Tab-separated table of C-alpha atoms in Angstrom:
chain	number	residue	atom	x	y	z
A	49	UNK	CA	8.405	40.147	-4.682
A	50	UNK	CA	7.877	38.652	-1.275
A	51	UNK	CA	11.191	36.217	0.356
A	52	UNK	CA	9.307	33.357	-0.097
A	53	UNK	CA	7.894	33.803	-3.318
A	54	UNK	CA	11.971	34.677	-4.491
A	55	UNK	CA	12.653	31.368	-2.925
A	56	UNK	CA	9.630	29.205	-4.754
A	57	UNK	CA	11.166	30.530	-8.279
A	58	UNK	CA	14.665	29.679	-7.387
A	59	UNK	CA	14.643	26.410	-6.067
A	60	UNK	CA	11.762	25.571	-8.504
A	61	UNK	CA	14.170	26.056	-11.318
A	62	UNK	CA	17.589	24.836	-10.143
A	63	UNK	CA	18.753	21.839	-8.039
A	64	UNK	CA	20.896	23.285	-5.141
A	65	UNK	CA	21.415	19.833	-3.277
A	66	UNK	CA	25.327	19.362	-2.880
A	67	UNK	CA	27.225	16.677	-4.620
A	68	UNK	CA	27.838	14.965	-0.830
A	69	UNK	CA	27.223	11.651	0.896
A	70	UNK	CA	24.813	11.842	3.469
A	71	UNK	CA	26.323	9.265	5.317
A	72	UNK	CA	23.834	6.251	7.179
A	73	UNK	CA	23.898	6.570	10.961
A	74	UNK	CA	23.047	3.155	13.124
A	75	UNK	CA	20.366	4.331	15.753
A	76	UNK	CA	19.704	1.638	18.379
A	77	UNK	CA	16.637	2.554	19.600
A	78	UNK	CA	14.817	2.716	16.387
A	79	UNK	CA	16.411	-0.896	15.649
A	80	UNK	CA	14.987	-2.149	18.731
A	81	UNK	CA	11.775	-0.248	18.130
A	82	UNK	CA	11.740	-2.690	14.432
A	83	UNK	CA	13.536	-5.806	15.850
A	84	UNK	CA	10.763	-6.422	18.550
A	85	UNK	CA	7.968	-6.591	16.606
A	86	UNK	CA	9.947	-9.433	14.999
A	87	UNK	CA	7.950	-12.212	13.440
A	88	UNK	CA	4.724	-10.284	14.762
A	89	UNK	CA	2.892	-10.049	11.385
A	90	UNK	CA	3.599	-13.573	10.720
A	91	UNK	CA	2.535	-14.379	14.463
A	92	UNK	CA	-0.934	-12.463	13.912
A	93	UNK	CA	-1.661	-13.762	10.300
A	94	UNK	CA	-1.345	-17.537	11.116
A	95	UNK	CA	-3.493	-16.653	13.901
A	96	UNK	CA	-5.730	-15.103	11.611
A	97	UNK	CA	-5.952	-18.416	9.148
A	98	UNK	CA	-6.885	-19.980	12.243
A	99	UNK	CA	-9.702	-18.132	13.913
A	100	UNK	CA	-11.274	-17.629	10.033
A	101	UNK	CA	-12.080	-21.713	9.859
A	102	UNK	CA	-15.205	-22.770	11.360
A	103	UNK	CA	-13.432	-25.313	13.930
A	104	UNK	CA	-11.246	-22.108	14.989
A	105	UNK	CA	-8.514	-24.469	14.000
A	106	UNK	CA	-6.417	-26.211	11.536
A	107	UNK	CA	-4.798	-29.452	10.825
A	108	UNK	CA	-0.850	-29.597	11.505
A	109	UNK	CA	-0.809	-30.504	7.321
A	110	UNK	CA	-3.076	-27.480	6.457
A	111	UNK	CA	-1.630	-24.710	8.694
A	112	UNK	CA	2.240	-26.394	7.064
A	113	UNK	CA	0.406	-25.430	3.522
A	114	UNK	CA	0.554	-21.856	4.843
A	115	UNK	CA	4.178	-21.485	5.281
A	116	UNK	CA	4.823	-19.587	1.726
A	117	UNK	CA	2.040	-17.555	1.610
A	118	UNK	CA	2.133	-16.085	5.028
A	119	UNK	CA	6.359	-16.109	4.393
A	120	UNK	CA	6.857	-17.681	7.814
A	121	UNK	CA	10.634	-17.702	9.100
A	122	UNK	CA	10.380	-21.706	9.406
A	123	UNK	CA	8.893	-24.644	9.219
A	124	UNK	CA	4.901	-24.132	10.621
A	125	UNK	CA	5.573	-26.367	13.500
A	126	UNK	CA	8.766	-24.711	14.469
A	127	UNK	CA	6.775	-21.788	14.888
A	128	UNK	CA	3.991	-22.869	16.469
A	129	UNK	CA	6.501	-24.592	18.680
A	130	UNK	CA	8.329	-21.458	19.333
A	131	UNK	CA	5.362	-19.303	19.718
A	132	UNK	CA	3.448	-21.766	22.417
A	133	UNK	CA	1.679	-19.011	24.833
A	134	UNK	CA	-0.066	-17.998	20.994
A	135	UNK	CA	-0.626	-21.249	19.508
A	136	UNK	CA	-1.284	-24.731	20.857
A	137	UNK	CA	-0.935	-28.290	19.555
A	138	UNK	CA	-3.796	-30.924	20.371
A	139	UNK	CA	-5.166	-34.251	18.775
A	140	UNK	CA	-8.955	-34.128	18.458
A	141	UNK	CA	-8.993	-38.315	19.124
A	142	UNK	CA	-6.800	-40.878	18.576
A	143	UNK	CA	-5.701	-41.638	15.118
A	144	UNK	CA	-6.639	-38.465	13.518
A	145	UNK	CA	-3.791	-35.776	12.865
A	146	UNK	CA	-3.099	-33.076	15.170
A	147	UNK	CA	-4.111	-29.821	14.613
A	148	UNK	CA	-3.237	-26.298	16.029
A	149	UNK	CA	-5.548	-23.775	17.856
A	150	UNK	CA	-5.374	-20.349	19.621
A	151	UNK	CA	-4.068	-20.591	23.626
A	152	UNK	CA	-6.617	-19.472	25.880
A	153	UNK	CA	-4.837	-16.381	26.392
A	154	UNK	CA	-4.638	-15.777	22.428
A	155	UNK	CA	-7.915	-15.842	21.826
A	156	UNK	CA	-8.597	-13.622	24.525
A	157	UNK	CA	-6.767	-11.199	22.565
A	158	UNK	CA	-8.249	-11.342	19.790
A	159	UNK	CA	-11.684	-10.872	20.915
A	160	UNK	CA	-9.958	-7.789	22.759
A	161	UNK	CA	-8.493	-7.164	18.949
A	162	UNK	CA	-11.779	-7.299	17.420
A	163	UNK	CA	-13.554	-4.787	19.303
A	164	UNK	CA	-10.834	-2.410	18.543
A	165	UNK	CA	-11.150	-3.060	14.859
A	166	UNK	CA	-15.039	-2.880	15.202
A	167	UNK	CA	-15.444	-0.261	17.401
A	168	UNK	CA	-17.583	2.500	15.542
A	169	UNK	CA	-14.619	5.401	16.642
A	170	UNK	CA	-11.896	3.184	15.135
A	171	UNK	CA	-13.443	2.354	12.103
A	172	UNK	CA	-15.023	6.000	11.490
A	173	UNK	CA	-10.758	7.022	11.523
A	174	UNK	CA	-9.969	3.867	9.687
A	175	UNK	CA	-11.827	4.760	6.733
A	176	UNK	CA	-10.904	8.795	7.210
A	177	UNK	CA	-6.954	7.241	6.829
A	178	UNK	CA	-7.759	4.683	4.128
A	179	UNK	CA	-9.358	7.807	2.337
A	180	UNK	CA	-6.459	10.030	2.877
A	181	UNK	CA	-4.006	7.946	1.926
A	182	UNK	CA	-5.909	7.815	-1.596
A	183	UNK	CA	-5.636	10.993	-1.624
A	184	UNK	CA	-2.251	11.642	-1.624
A	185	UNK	CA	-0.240	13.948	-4.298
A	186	UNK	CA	-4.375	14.861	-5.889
A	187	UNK	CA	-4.983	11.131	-7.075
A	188	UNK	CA	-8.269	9.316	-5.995
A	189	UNK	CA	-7.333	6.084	-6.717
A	190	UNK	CA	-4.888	3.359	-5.779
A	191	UNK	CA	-4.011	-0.491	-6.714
A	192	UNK	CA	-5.637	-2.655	-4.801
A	193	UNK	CA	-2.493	-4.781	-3.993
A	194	UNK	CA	-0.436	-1.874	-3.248
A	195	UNK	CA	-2.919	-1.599	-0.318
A	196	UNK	CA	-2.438	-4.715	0.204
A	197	UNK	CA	1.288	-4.409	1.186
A	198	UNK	CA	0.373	-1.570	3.299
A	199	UNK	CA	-2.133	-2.722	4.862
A	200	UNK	CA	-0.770	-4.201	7.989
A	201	UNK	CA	1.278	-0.670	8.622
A	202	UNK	CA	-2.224	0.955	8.123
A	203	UNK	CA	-3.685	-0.935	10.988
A	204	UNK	CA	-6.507	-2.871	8.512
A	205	UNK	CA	-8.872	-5.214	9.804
A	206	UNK	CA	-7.369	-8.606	7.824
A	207	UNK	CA	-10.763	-8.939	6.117
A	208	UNK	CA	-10.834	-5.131	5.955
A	209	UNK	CA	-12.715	-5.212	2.506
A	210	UNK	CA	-16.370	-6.905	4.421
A	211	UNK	CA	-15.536	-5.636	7.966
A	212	UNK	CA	-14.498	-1.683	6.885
A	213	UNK	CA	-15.692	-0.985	2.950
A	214	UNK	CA	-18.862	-2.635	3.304
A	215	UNK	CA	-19.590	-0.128	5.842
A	216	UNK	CA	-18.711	3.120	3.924
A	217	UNK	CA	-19.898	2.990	0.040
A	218	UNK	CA	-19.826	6.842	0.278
A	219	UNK	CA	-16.122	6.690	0.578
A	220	UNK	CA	-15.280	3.710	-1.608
A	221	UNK	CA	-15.496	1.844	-4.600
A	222	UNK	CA	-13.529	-0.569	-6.384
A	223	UNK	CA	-12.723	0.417	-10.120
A	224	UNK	CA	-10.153	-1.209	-13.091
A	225	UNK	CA	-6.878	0.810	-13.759
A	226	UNK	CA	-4.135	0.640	-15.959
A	227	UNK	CA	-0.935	-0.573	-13.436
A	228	UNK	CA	1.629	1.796	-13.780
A	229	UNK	CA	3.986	-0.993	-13.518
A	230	UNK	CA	2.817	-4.054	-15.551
A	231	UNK	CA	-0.002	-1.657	-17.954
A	232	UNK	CA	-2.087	-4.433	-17.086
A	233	UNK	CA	-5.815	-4.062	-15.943
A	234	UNK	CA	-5.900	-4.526	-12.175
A	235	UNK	CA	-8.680	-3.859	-9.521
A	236	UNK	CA	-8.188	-0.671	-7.706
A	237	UNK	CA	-10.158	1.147	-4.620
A	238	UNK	CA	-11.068	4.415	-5.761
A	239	UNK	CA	-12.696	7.686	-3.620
A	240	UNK	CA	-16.329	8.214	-4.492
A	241	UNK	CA	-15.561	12.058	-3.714
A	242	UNK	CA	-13.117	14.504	-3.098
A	243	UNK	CA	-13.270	15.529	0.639
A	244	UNK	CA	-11.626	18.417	1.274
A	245	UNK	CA	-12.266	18.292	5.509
A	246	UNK	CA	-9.648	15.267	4.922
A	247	UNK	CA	-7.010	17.443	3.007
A	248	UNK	CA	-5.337	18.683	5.544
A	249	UNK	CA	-1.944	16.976	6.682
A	250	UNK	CA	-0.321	16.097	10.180
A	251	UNK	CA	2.103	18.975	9.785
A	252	UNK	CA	-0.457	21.487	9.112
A	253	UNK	CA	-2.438	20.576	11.530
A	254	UNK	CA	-0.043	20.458	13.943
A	255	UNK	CA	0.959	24.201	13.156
A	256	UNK	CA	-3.005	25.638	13.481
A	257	UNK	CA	-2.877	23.590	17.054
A	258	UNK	CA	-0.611	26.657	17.660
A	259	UNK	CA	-2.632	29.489	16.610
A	260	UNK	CA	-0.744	30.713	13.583
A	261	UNK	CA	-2.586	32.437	10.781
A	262	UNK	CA	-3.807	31.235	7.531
A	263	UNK	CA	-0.820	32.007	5.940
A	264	UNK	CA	1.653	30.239	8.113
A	265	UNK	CA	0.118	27.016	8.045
A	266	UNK	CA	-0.010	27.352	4.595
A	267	UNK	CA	3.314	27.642	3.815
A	268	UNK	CA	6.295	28.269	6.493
A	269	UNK	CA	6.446	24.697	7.978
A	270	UNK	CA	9.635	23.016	8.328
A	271	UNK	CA	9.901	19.418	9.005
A	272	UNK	CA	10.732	18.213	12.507
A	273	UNK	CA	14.538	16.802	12.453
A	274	UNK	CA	16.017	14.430	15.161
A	275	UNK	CA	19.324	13.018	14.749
A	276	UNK	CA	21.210	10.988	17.217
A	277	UNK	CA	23.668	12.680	19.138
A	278	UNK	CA	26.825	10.625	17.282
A	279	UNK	CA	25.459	12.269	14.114
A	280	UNK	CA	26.765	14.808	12.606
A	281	UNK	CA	26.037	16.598	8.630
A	282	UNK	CA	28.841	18.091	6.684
A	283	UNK	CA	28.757	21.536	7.070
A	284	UNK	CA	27.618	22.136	2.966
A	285	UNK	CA	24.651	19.485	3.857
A	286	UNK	CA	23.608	21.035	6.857
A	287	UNK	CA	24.031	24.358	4.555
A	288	UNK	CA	21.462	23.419	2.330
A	289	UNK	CA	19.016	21.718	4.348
A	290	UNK	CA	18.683	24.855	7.038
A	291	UNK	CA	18.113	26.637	3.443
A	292	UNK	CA	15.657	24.015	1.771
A	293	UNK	CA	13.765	23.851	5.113
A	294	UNK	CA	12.817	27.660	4.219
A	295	UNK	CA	10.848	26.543	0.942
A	296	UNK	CA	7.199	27.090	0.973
A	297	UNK	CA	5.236	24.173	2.143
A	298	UNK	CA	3.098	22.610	-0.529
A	299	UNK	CA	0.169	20.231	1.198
A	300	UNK	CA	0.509	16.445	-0.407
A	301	UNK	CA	-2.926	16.695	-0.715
A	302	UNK	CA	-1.883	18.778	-3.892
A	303	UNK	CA	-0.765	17.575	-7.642
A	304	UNK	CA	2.125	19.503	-7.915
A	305	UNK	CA	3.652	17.917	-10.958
A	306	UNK	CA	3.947	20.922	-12.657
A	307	UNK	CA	7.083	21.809	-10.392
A	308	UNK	CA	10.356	20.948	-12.049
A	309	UNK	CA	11.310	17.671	-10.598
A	310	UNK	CA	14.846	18.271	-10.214
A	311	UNK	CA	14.069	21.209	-8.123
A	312	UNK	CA	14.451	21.270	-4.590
A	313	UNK	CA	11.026	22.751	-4.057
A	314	UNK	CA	9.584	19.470	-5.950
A	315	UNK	CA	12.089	17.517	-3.149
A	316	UNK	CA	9.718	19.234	-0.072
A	317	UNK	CA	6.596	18.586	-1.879
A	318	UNK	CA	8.087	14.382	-2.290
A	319	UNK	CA	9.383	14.797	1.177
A	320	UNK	CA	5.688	16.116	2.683
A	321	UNK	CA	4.121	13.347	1.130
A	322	UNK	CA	6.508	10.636	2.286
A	323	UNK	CA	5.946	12.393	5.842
A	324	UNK	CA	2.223	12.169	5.695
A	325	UNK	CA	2.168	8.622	4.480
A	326	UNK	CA	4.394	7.584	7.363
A	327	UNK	CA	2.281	9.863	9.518
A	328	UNK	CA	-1.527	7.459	8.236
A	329	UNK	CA	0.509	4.224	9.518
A	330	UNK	CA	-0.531	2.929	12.792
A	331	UNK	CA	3.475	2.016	13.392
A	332	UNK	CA	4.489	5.112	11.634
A	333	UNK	CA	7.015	2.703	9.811
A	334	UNK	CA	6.954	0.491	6.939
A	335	UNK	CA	9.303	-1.300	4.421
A	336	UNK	CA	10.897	0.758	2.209
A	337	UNK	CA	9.933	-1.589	-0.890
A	338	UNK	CA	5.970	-0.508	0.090
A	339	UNK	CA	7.308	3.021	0.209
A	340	UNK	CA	8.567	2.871	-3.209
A	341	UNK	CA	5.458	0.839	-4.737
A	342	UNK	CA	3.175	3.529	-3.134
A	343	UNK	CA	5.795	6.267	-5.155
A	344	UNK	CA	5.705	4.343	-8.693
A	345	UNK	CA	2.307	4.609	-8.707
A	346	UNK	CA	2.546	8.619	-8.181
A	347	UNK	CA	4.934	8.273	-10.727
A	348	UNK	CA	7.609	9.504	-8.025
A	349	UNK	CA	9.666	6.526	-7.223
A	350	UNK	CA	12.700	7.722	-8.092
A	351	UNK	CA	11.827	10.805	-6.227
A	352	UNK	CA	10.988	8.771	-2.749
A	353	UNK	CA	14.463	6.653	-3.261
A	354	UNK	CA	16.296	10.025	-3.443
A	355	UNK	CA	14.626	12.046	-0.603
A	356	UNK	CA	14.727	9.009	1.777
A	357	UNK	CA	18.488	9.116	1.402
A	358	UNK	CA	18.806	13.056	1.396
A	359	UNK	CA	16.600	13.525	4.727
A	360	UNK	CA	18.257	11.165	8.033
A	361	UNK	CA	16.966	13.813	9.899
A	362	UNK	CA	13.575	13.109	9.390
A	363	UNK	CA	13.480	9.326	7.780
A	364	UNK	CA	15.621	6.192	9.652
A	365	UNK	CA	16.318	3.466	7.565
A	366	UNK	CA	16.626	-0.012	9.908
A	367	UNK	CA	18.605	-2.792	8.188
A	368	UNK	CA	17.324	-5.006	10.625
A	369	UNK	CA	14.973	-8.396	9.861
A	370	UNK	CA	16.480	-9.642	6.359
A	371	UNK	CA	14.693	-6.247	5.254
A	372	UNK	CA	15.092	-2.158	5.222
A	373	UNK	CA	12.449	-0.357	7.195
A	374	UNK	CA	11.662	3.319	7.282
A	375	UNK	CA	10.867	4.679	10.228
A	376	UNK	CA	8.643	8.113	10.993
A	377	UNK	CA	12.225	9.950	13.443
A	378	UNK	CA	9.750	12.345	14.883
A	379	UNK	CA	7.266	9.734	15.857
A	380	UNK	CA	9.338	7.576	18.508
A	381	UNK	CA	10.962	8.615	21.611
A	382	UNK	CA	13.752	6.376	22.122
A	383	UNK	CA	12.094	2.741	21.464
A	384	UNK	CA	8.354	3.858	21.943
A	385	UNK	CA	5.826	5.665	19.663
A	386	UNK	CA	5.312	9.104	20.857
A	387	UNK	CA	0.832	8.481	20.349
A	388	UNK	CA	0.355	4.708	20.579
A	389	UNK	CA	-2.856	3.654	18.463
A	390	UNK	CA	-5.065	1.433	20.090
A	391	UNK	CA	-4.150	-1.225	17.281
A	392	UNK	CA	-0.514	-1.020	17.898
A	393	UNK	CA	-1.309	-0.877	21.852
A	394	UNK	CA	-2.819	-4.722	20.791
A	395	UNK	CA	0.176	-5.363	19.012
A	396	UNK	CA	2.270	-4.662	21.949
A	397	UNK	CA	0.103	-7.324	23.865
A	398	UNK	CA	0.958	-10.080	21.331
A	399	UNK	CA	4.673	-9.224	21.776
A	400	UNK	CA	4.115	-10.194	25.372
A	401	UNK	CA	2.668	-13.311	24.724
A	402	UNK	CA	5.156	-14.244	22.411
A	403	UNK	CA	7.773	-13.138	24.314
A	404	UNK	CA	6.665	-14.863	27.789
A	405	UNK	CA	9.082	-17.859	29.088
């Protein structure tokens, strides 16, 4: 019997991971990479509400109405207020209300935004990552609002269901499921077909970009692991990750549910598919709570809590923003994304706006 095929039946059937505390590690540059995109979602859905109405923009009382559902930080003038190269204040004629419209610079960006979004290039990969991540761990299907919470991460068009599905009904449809959570009936996007071209993940394709045989890719991939230089694993950890990192690879792509889920073979197949979800987001981070929706409805919740806290190496947690973030290690150098997508490079021009004294 081959090494690796010894390995696959012995840490399919026991659970080798040590009773220790992997202890949490502050890294600063990963904080800062969170904290400055601060209020940004909030920034670019208000400015969203606004652009959507037919004057291109909304009463001081109406955009105030918005405050809950977009979860702003304060009161709607406060932030408009605070956020004045973005948004600005005017009075349409005396004795009506004010109301609040895009700066000229604003808009600008969004028209700049738009063509991104609409660009034939960007949506073609759009859909090919909306696709994938349905595909995850061999399902085809996926609650509509857990897409929902993902969907800024994914880098989705805000009216992404006319401006992107309308555009590919030989990728998508929407279907009824069962909610893992509630039971209850609720509206889900579904894959019309299986596409195997799109079942390949970052990690393998990263290895054939080196040349290695069929084999290899298939299964002698370790993940990439970057800790800061104040970190350091107990020596039993570090032990048993240089030994778990020697498992066979299993693609997420595949429903391997059969595996024993206490194993640490079932931990790398959880661990490649948390990878490969962080690896479809635009900002390669998310919050951990749409991390461990995603997982419930795999059935692996549990499994993503666990292996989130297991791996530092390749998963930062951020405590910053009155939330937990997870953040894609292998995908920042220092503050900055390694790739910058041409929706986060849009992102980065909002920050300056908002940012500008």
């Amino acid at each position: 019997m081959a090494r690796s095929s010894k390995l696959y039946h012995q840490f399919n059937h026991i659970r080798t991971f040590v009773n220790a505390r992997v202890k949490w590690v502050r890294d600063p540059d990963l904080d800062t990479a969170v904290l400055k995109e601060k209020n940004l979602k909030h920034v670019i859905s208000l400015k969203n509400h606004i652009v959507s109405s037919p004057s291109k923009s909304l009463s001081i009382y109406n955009a105030s109405m918005l405050k809950s559902s977009l979860d702003l930080p304060m009161t709607t003038i406060k932030f408009v207020e605070k956020y004045r190269h973005v948004f600005s204040q005017f009075q349409p004629s005396p004795g009506l209300p004010p109301r609040v419209k895009l700066t000229t610079q604003a808009l600008s960006l969004h028209k700049e935004e738009m063509e991104v979004h609409n660009s034939p290039t960007n949506r073609e990969e759009t859909a090919r990552r909306l696709a994938r991540l349905l595909m995850l761990a061999g399902m085809a299907r996926l609650p509509i609002y857990v897409i929902e919470k993902l969907k800024w991460d994914m880098g989705l068009p805000y009216d992404y269901v006319t401006t992107l599905l309308a555009y590919y009904p030989d990728y998508f449809d929407v279907c009824v499921v069962k909610d893992p959570s509630s039971g209850e009936e609720v509206l889900a996007l579904e894959l019309v077909s299986w596409r195997k071209d799109l079942a390949v993940s970052e990690l393998e394709k990263r290895v054939m970009s080196l040349n290695y045989g069929a084999d290899k890719t298939r299964h002698d991939i370790a993940f990439p692991m970057f800790l800061p230089t104040s970190f350091a694993l107990e020596k039993r950890v570090k032990t048993w990750v240089e030994g778990w990192q020697t498992l066979p690879y299993i693609s997420p792509y595949e429903n391997a549910f059969h595996l024993d889920s206490n194993s640490d073979q079932a931990e790398k197949w959880t661990v490649a598919i948390l990878h490969e979800l962080l690896s479809l987001l635009v900002s390669k981070k998310t919050e951990r709570e749409n991390l461990i929706y995603y997982g419930e409805c795999l059935g692996l919740g549990s499994r993503f809590k666990k292996a989130l806290v297991h791996h530092p190496g390749i998963f930062y947690i951020c405590n910053k923003i009155r939330t937990q973030t997870v953040v894609l290690r292998e995908a920042y150098r220092n503050e900055f994304l390694v790739k910058k997508h041409p929706v986060m490079g849009m992102r980065y021009w909002y920050i300056h706006l908002m940012t500008k004294t």
